[in-house]
Short mmCIF file of C-alpha atoms and ligand atoms in Angstrom, two decimals:
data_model
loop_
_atom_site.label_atom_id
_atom_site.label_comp_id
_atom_site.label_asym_id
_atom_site.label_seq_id
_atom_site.Cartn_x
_atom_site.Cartn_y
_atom_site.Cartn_z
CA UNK V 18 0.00 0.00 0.00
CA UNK V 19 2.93 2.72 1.12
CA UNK V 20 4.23 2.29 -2.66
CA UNK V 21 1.54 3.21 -4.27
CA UNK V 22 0.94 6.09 -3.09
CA UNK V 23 1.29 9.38 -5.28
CA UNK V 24 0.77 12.28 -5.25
CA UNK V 25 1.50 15.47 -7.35
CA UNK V 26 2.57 18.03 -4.68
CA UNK V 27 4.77 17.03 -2.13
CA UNK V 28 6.20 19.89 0.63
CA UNK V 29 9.76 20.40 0.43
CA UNK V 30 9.23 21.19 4.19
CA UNK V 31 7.84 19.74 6.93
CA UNK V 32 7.34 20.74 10.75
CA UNK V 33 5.72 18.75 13.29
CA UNK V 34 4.67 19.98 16.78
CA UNK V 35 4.54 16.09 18.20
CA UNK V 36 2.13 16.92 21.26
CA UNK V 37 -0.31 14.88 22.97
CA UNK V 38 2.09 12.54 24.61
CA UNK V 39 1.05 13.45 28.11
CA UNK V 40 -2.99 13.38 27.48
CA UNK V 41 -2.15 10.01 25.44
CA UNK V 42 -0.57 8.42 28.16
CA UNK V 43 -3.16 9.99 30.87
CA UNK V 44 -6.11 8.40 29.20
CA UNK V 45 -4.55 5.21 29.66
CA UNK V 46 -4.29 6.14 33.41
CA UNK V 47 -0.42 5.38 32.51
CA UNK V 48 2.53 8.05 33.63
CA UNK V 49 3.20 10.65 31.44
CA UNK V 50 6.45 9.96 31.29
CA UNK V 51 5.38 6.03 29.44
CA UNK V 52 3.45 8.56 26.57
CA UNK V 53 6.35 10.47 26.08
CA UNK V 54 8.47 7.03 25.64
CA UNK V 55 5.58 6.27 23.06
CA UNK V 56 6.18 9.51 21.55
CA UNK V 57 9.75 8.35 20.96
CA UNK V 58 8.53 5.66 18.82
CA UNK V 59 6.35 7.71 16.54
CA UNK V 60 8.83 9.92 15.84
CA UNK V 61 11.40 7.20 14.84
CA UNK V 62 8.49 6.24 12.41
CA UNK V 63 7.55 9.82 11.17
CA UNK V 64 11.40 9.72 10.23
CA UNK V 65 11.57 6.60 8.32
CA UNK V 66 8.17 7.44 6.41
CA UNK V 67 8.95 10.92 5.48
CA UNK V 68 11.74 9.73 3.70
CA UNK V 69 10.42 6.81 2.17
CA UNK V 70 7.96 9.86 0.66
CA UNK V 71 10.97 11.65 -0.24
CA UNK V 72 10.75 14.66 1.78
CA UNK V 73 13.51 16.79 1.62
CA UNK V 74 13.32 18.32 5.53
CA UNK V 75 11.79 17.28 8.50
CA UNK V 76 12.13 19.76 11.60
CA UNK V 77 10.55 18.31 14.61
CA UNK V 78 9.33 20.28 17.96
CA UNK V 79 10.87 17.73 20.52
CA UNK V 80 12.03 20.61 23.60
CA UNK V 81 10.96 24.17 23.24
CA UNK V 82 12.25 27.01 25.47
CA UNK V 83 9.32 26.57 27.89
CA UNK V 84 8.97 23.22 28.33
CA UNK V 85 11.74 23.79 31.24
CA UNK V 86 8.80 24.50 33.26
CA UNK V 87 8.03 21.30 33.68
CA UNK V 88 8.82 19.15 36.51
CA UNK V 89 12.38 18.54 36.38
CA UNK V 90 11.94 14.68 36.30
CA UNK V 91 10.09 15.23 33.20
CA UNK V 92 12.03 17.23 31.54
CA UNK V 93 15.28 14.66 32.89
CA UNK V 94 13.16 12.01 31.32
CA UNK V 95 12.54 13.56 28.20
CA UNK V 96 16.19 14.11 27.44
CA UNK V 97 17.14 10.35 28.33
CA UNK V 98 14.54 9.30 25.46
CA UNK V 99 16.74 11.90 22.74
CA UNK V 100 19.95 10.56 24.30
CA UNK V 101 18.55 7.02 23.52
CA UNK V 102 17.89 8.48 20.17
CA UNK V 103 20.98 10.10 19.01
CA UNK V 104 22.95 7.22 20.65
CA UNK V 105 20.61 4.87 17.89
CA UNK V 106 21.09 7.44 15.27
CA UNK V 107 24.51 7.09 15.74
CA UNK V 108 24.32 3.43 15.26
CA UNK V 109 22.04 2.86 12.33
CA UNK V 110 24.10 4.46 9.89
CA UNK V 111 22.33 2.44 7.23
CA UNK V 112 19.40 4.86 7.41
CA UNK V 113 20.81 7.72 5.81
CA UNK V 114 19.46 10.20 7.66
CA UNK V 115 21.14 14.14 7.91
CA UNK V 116 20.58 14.75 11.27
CA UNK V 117 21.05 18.30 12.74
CA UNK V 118 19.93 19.63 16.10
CA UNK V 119 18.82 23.25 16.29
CA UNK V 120 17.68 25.34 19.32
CA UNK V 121 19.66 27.35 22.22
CA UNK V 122 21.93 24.06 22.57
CA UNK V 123 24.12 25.80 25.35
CA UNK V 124 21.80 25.09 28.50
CA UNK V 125 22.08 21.02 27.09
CA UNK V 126 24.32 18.99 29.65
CA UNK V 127 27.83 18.36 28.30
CA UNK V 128 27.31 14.88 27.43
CA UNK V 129 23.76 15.71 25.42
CA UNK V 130 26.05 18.35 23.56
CA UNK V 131 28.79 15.97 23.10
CA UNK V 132 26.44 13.51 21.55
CA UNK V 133 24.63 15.79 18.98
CA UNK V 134 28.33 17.11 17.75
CA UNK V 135 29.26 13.61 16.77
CA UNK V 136 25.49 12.53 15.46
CA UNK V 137 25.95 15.67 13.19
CA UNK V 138 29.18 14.76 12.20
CA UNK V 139 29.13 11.35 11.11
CA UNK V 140 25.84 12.48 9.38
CA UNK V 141 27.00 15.00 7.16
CA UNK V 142 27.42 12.99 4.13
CA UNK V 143 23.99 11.12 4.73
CA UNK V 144 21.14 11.89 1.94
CA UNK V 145 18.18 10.22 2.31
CA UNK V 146 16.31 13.19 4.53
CA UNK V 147 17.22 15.91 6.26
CA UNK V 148 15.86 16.00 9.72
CA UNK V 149 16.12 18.86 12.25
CA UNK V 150 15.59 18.41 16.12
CA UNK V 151 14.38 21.62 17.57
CA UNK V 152 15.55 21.10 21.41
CA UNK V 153 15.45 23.71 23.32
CA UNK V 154 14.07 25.75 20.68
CA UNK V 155 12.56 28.97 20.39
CA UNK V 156 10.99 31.14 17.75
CA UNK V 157 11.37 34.14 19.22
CA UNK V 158 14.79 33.37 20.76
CA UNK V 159 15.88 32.21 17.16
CA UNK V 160 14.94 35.37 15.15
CA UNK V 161 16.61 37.48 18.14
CA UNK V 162 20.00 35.35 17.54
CA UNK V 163 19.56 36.31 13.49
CA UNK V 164 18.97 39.59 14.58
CA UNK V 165 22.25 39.78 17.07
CA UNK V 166 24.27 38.77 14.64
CA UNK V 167 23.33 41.41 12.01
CA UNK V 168 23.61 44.06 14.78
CA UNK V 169 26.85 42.99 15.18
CA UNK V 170 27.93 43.05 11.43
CA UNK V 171 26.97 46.25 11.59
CA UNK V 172 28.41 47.62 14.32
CA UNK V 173 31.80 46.28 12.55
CA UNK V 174 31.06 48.19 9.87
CA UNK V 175 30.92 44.85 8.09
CA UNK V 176 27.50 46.30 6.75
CA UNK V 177 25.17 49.18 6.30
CA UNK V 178 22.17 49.86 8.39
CA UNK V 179 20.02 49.34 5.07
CA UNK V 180 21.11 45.79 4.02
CA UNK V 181 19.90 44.39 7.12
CA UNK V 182 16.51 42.71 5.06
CA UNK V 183 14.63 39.49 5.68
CA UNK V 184 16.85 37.66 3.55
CA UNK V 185 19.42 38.56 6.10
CA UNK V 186 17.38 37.87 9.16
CA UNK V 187 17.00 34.45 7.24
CA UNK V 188 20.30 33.68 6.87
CA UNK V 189 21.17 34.38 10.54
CA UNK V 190 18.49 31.53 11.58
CA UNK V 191 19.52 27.72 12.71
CA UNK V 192 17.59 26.81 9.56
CA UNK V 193 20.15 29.23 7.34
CA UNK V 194 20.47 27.31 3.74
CA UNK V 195 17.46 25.48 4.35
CA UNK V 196 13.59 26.10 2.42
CA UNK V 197 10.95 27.41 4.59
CA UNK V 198 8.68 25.29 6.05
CA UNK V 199 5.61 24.17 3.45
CA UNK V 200 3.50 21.98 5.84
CA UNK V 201 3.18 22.29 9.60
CA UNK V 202 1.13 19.34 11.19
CA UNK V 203 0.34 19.26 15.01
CA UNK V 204 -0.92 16.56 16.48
CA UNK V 205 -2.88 16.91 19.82
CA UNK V 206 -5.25 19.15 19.41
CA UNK V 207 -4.53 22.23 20.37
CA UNK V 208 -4.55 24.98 17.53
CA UNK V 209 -1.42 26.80 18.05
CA UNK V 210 2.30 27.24 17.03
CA UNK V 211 3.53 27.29 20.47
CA UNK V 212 6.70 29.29 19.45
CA UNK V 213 7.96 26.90 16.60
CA UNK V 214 9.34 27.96 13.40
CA UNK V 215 7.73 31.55 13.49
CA UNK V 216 9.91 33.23 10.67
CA UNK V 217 9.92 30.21 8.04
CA UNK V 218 6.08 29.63 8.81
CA UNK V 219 5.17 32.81 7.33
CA UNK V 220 3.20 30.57 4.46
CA UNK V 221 3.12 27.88 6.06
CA UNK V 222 -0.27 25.45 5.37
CA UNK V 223 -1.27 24.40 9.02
CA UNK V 224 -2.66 21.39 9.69
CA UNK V 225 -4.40 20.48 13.28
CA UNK V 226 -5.23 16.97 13.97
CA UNK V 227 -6.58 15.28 17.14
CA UNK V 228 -4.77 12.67 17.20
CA UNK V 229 -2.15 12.20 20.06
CA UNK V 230 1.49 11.91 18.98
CA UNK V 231 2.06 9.05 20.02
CA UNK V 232 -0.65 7.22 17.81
CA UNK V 233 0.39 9.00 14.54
CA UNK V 234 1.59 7.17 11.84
CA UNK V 235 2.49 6.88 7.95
CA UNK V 236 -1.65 6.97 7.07
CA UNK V 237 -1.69 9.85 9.31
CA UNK V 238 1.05 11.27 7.65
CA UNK V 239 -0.36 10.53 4.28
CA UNK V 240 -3.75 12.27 5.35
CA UNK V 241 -2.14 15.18 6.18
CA UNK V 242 0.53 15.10 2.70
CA UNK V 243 -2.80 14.67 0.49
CA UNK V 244 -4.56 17.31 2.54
CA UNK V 245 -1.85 19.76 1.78
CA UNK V 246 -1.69 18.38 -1.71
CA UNK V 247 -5.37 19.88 -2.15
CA UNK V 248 -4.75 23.38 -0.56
CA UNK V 249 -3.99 26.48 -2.85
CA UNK V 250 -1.16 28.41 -2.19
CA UNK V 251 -1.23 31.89 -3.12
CA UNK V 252 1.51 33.75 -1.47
CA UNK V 253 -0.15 36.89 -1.72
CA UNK V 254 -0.57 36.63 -5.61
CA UNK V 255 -3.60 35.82 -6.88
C1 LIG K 13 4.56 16.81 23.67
O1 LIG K 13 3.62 16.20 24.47
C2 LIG K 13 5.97 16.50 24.11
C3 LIG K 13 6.71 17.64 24.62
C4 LIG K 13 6.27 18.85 24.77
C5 LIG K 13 8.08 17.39 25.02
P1 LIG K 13 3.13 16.87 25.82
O2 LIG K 13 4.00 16.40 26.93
O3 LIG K 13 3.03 18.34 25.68
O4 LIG K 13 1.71 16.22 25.97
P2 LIG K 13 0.39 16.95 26.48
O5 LIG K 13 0.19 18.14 25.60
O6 LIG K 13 0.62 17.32 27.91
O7 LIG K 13 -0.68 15.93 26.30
C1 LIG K 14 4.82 22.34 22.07
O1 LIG K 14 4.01 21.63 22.91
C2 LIG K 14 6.25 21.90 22.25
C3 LIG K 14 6.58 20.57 21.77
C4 LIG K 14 5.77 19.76 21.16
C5 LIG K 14 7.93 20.17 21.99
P1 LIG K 14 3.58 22.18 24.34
O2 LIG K 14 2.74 21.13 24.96
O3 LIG K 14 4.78 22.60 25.11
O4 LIG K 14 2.74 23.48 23.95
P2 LIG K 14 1.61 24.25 24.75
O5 LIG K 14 2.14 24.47 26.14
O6 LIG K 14 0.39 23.38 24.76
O7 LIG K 14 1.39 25.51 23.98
MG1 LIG K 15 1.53 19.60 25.11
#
């Protein structure tokens, strides 16, 4: 069934707010921190299916900036399921995935950081999908960083006060080379962006589903590719 699927407009881009692991896992009467284990899963499967659709880039929402207010055995347990991750990515070099983490990676503990710099490296020459892991990431926080850095072009005298554009701000954002995002789907539903991928959602289609992350799979996925398939994109034209 997954090869025969077609379809005539594929996004270059994809974003995915996975959320819903928490209300999953509470329904079940289970801990939260079992949903977000299940949310692991799902995500390893978005991965492999986006790919086999040939999706170019995959950013997923896996830590924002806020989700520190959590309780901190949450939040401990949440970054033992991407350590678990990234030590598998690491591993399973056979599925050819680019793998970059983006997001304020600073406030990470040493070994988290040491573990994404060697992921990213031995993944550079990887083809198959590019796949972006917003950790502690930020919108807002991102956009100021772009906006730092031109500020501080200019106050080398680098550049003038007027070339500071969008294009610029663009460039000066951890997605810098990459297209902006086409397709946003969050699961969950709540109808909301929740600080992800402000700038390069500017035309974004949206899609808002119901389903908890950590039941979403390829048909899901395929709903939502169709879905966007059907939508008219203007960009302001006409
Ligand atoms: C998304 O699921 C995972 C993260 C934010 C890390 P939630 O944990 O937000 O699940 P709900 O929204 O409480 O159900
Ligand atoms: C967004 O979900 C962040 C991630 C999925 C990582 P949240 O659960 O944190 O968002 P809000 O609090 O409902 O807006
Ligand atoms: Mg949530």
């Amino acid at each position: 069934m997954a090869k025969s699927f077609e379809i005539d407009k594929l996004p270059r881009h994809v974003g995915i707010i996975m959320d819903g692991n928490g209300r999953w896992a509470a329904h079940r009467g289970l801990p939260r921190s079992y949903g977000h284990k299940m949310g692991a899963d799902a995500f390893g499967r978005c991965v492999r299916h986006a790919k086999l659709r040939g999706i170019g880039y995959l950013t997923v929402y896996a830590f924002s900036t806020e989700n520190w207010n959590r309780p901190s055995e949450e939040v401990r347990g949440i970054m033992d399921l991407l350590r678990s991750y990234l030590k598998n990515a690491d591993n399973y070099k056979k599925e050819n995935v680019r793998t970059r983490v983006i997001g304020d990676l600073s406030q990470l503990d040493e070994d988290l950081r040491q573990m994404i710099v060697r992921v990213e490296e031995n993944s550079v020459a990887n083809d198959g999908i590019n796949l972006n892991i917003a950790l502690n990431y930020g919108g807002r926080d991102e956009i100021a960083k772009a906006a730092r850095e031109a500020a501080k072009r200019l106050m080398a005298g680098e550049i003038a006060l007027q070339q500071i554009d969008a294009a610029m701000i663009t460039g000066g954002l951890y997605t810098a080379g990459q297209p902006d995002v086409d397709l946003i789907i969050r699961t969950g539903g709540e109808s909301r962006l929740s600080n992800f991928l402000l700038w390069q959602s500017a035309y974004a289609e949206l899609i808002f589903t119901g389903t908890h992350w950590p039941d979403f799979n390829g048909e899901h996925f395929d709903r939502a590719l169709k879905e966007y398939a059907a939508r008219q994109r203007r960009m302001g034209g006409v």
